[in-house]
Amino acid sequence: MAESFVIFLLKCFYLILPAYFANMAPVIVKKIDFFAYPIDFDKQISKKPIFGKNKTFRGLIFGVIFAAIVAYLQFLLYNAGFFRNISFINYQNWLLFGLLMGAGALTGDLIKSFFKRRLDIAPGEKFIPFDQTDFVVGALLFIVPIFNLTLKIFITSLLLSFILHIIVNHIAFYLKIRNEKW
């Protein structure tokens, strides 16, 4: 029983992996000047930024690219026994899967940022649990048309991601990759 639970956790982690990379991409590429323009074009609603200057086309583009690359690697690894055993899908539609995961993850993040700005929460300020789950919800909702997402997979992926997000961001902060722990 314990082994099957561990395998299920691993499958959920592996499924959401492209979204993790999409979510990390904007931080990884933040020093690249390519398309470093705010998605909201610095426009405001009620004197508040729509998303904020930190949400750029650069992050969106690279986030989707990173997710597609990870999905392609999953496709390449699928025929290896271990990776087939931890896969919910066969990755034949890796490009569509990667694009949906990346776009979904970043859309979830944008929606969260929209609400943070409405609530006067500054970029980088804590907004628990949404900072840890926004990209997962977005990614999973975007793949629903091509993947039979169960409630068990959804909830497990969400909880697992919540915990891992906190751990990874703390590590990135102490490695001086991020300016804040969240």
Short mmCIF file of N, CA, C and O in Angstrom, two decimals, residues 29-84:
data_model
loop_
_atom_site.label_atom_id
_atom_site.label_comp_id
_atom_site.label_asym_id
_atom_site.label_seq_id
_atom_site.Cartn_x
_atom_site.Cartn_y
_atom_site.Cartn_z
N VAL A 29 15.22 33.36 -16.35
CA VAL A 29 15.60 34.19 -17.50
C VAL A 29 15.47 35.69 -17.22
O VAL A 29 15.52 36.50 -18.15
N LYS A 30 15.37 36.08 -15.97
CA LYS A 30 15.08 37.48 -15.64
C LYS A 30 16.15 38.46 -16.10
O LYS A 30 15.87 39.64 -16.25
N LYS A 31 17.35 38.00 -16.37
CA LYS A 31 18.41 38.91 -16.81
C LYS A 31 18.52 39.02 -18.33
O LYS A 31 19.33 39.77 -18.85
N ILE A 32 17.68 38.29 -19.04
CA ILE A 32 17.65 38.37 -20.50
C ILE A 32 16.75 39.55 -20.88
O ILE A 32 15.63 39.68 -20.38
N ASP A 33 17.23 40.39 -21.78
CA ASP A 33 16.46 41.58 -22.17
C ASP A 33 15.39 41.30 -23.21
O ASP A 33 14.52 42.13 -23.45
N PHE A 34 15.45 40.15 -23.83
CA PHE A 34 14.50 39.76 -24.88
C PHE A 34 13.06 39.80 -24.37
O PHE A 34 12.70 39.11 -23.42
N PHE A 35 12.21 40.61 -24.96
CA PHE A 35 10.78 40.73 -24.63
C PHE A 35 10.52 41.03 -23.15
O PHE A 35 9.56 40.55 -22.58
N ALA A 36 11.36 41.83 -22.55
CA ALA A 36 11.21 42.17 -21.13
C ALA A 36 10.20 43.31 -20.94
O ALA A 36 10.45 44.26 -20.23
N TYR A 37 9.06 43.17 -21.59
CA TYR A 37 8.01 44.19 -21.52
C TYR A 37 6.84 43.66 -20.71
O TYR A 37 6.44 42.49 -20.87
N PRO A 38 6.27 44.50 -19.86
CA PRO A 38 5.12 44.04 -19.05
C PRO A 38 3.95 43.60 -19.92
O PRO A 38 3.61 44.25 -20.91
N ILE A 39 3.36 42.49 -19.54
CA ILE A 39 2.20 41.96 -20.28
C ILE A 39 1.04 42.95 -20.25
O ILE A 39 0.29 43.05 -21.21
N ASP A 40 0.93 43.69 -19.17
CA ASP A 40 -0.18 44.66 -19.07
C ASP A 40 0.16 46.02 -19.68
O ASP A 40 -0.62 46.96 -19.58
N PHE A 41 1.34 46.12 -20.32
CA PHE A 41 1.79 47.37 -20.95
C PHE A 41 1.73 48.55 -19.98
O PHE A 41 1.47 49.67 -20.38
N ASP A 42 1.96 48.27 -18.70
CA ASP A 42 1.93 49.28 -17.64
C ASP A 42 0.56 49.96 -17.50
O ASP A 42 0.46 51.04 -16.93
N LYS A 43 -0.48 49.32 -17.99
CA LYS A 43 -1.85 49.85 -17.85
C LYS A 43 -2.35 49.58 -16.44
O LYS A 43 -1.87 48.69 -15.75
N GLN A 44 -3.34 50.35 -16.04
CA GLN A 44 -3.89 50.21 -14.70
C GLN A 44 -5.40 50.13 -14.73
O GLN A 44 -6.05 50.56 -15.69
N ILE A 45 -5.94 49.56 -13.67
CA ILE A 45 -7.37 49.55 -13.40
C ILE A 45 -7.54 50.16 -12.02
O ILE A 45 -6.92 49.70 -11.06
N SER A 46 -8.33 51.19 -11.94
CA SER A 46 -8.55 51.90 -10.67
C SER A 46 -7.23 52.30 -10.01
O SER A 46 -7.04 52.12 -8.81
N LYS A 47 -6.32 52.81 -10.83
CA LYS A 47 -5.02 53.31 -10.37
C LYS A 47 -4.12 52.22 -9.77
O LYS A 47 -3.22 52.49 -8.99
N LYS A 48 -4.40 50.97 -10.14
CA LYS A 48 -3.56 49.84 -9.70
C LYS A 48 -3.13 49.07 -10.95
O LYS A 48 -3.92 48.90 -11.88
N PRO A 49 -1.87 48.60 -10.97
CA PRO A 49 -1.43 47.81 -12.14
C PRO A 49 -2.35 46.61 -12.37
O PRO A 49 -2.87 46.03 -11.42
N ILE A 50 -2.51 46.25 -13.63
CA ILE A 50 -3.33 45.08 -13.94
C ILE A 50 -2.65 43.82 -13.40
O ILE A 50 -3.25 43.05 -12.65
N PHE A 51 -1.39 43.62 -13.80
CA PHE A 51 -0.61 42.48 -13.31
C PHE A 51 0.65 42.92 -12.57
O PHE A 51 1.10 42.26 -11.66
N GLY A 52 1.25 43.99 -13.02
CA GLY A 52 2.49 44.48 -12.43
C GLY A 52 3.65 44.35 -13.40
O GLY A 52 3.59 43.57 -14.35
N LYS A 53 4.69 45.12 -13.17
CA LYS A 53 5.84 45.17 -14.08
C LYS A 53 6.63 43.87 -14.12
O LYS A 53 7.38 43.63 -15.06
N ASN A 54 6.47 43.01 -13.12
CA ASN A 54 7.23 41.75 -13.08
C ASN A 54 6.64 40.67 -13.98
O ASN A 54 7.29 39.64 -14.21
N LYS A 55 5.45 40.87 -14.49
CA LYS A 55 4.82 39.88 -15.38
C LYS A 55 5.07 40.33 -16.81
O LYS A 55 4.41 41.21 -17.34
N THR A 56 6.09 39.69 -17.43
CA THR A 56 6.54 40.13 -18.75
C THR A 56 6.28 39.11 -19.84
O THR A 56 6.06 37.92 -19.57
N PHE A 57 6.36 39.61 -21.08
CA PHE A 57 6.27 38.71 -22.23
C PHE A 57 7.44 37.74 -22.23
O PHE A 57 7.30 36.60 -22.64
N ARG A 58 8.60 38.19 -21.76
CA ARG A 58 9.77 37.32 -21.66
C ARG A 58 9.44 36.10 -20.80
O ARG A 58 9.69 34.96 -21.19
N GLY A 59 8.88 36.32 -19.62
CA GLY A 59 8.53 35.23 -18.73
C GLY A 59 7.49 34.30 -19.33
O GLY A 59 7.59 33.08 -19.21
N LEU A 60 6.51 34.88 -20.00
CA LEU A 60 5.46 34.08 -20.64
C LEU A 60 6.03 33.21 -21.75
O LEU A 60 5.79 32.00 -21.80
N ILE A 61 6.82 33.82 -22.62
CA ILE A 61 7.40 33.09 -23.76
C ILE A 61 8.33 31.97 -23.28
O ILE A 61 8.20 30.81 -23.69
N PHE A 62 9.26 32.32 -22.40
CA PHE A 62 10.20 31.31 -21.92
C PHE A 62 9.51 30.25 -21.07
O PHE A 62 9.90 29.08 -21.09
N GLY A 63 8.49 30.64 -20.32
CA GLY A 63 7.75 29.67 -19.52
C GLY A 63 7.11 28.60 -20.39
O GLY A 63 7.20 27.40 -20.09
N VAL A 64 6.48 29.02 -21.46
CA VAL A 64 5.84 28.06 -22.37
C VAL A 64 6.91 27.21 -23.07
O VAL A 64 6.75 25.99 -23.22
N ILE A 65 8.01 27.84 -23.47
CA ILE A 65 9.11 27.08 -24.11
C ILE A 65 9.68 26.05 -23.15
O ILE A 65 9.89 24.89 -23.52
N PHE A 66 9.95 26.45 -21.91
CA PHE A 66 10.49 25.50 -20.92
C PHE A 66 9.55 24.31 -20.73
O PHE A 66 9.99 23.16 -20.67
N ALA A 67 8.26 24.58 -20.62
CA ALA A 67 7.28 23.50 -20.43
C ALA A 67 7.27 22.55 -21.63
O ALA A 67 7.21 21.33 -21.46
N ALA A 68 7.34 23.10 -22.83
CA ALA A 68 7.36 22.27 -24.03
C ALA A 68 8.62 21.41 -24.09
O ALA A 68 8.57 20.24 -24.47
N ILE A 69 9.75 21.98 -23.70
CA ILE A 69 11.01 21.22 -23.68
C ILE A 69 10.92 20.06 -22.69
O ILE A 69 11.33 18.93 -22.99
N VAL A 70 10.39 20.32 -21.51
CA VAL A 70 10.23 19.26 -20.50
C VAL A 70 9.29 18.18 -21.02
O VAL A 70 9.57 16.98 -20.88
N ALA A 71 8.19 18.57 -21.64
CA ALA A 71 7.25 17.58 -22.19
C ALA A 71 7.93 16.76 -23.29
O ALA A 71 7.70 15.54 -23.40
N TYR A 72 8.78 17.39 -24.10
CA TYR A 72 9.52 16.65 -25.12
C TYR A 72 10.47 15.64 -24.48
O TYR A 72 10.57 14.49 -24.95
N LEU A 73 11.16 16.04 -23.43
CA LEU A 73 12.04 15.11 -22.72
C LEU A 73 11.24 13.96 -22.13
O LEU A 73 11.70 12.80 -22.15
N GLN A 74 10.05 14.24 -21.63
CA GLN A 74 9.19 13.18 -21.11
C GLN A 74 8.80 12.21 -22.24
O GLN A 74 8.75 11.00 -22.04
N PHE A 75 8.53 12.76 -23.40
CA PHE A 75 8.23 11.94 -24.57
C PHE A 75 9.41 11.03 -24.92
O PHE A 75 9.24 9.83 -25.16
N LEU A 76 10.62 11.60 -24.92
CA LEU A 76 11.81 10.82 -25.24
C LEU A 76 12.08 9.73 -24.21
O LEU A 76 12.55 8.64 -24.54
N LEU A 77 11.78 10.02 -22.95
CA LEU A 77 12.05 9.07 -21.87
C LEU A 77 10.94 8.03 -21.67
O LEU A 77 11.14 7.06 -20.95
N TYR A 78 9.81 8.23 -22.30
CA TYR A 78 8.64 7.39 -22.04
C TYR A 78 8.91 5.90 -22.24
O TYR A 78 8.41 5.08 -21.48
N ASN A 79 9.67 5.53 -23.22
CA ASN A 79 9.89 4.11 -23.50
C ASN A 79 10.84 3.43 -22.52
O ASN A 79 10.94 2.20 -22.52
N ALA A 80 11.52 4.20 -21.69
CA ALA A 80 12.33 3.60 -20.63
C ALA A 80 11.36 3.11 -19.55
O ALA A 80 10.41 3.82 -19.19
N GLY A 81 11.57 1.91 -19.07
CA GLY A 81 10.63 1.27 -18.14
C GLY A 81 10.25 2.13 -16.95
O GLY A 81 9.06 2.27 -16.62
N PHE A 82 11.22 2.74 -16.29
CA PHE A 82 10.94 3.55 -15.11
C PHE A 82 10.01 4.70 -15.45
O PHE A 82 9.03 4.96 -14.75
N PHE A 83 10.31 5.42 -16.52
CA PHE A 83 9.51 6.60 -16.87
C PHE A 83 8.12 6.22 -17.37
O PHE A 83 7.16 6.95 -17.14
N ARG A 84 8.01 5.09 -18.02
CA ARG A 84 6.68 4.62 -18.44
C ARG A 84 5.84 4.30 -17.19
O ARG A 84 4.65 4.60 -17.14
#
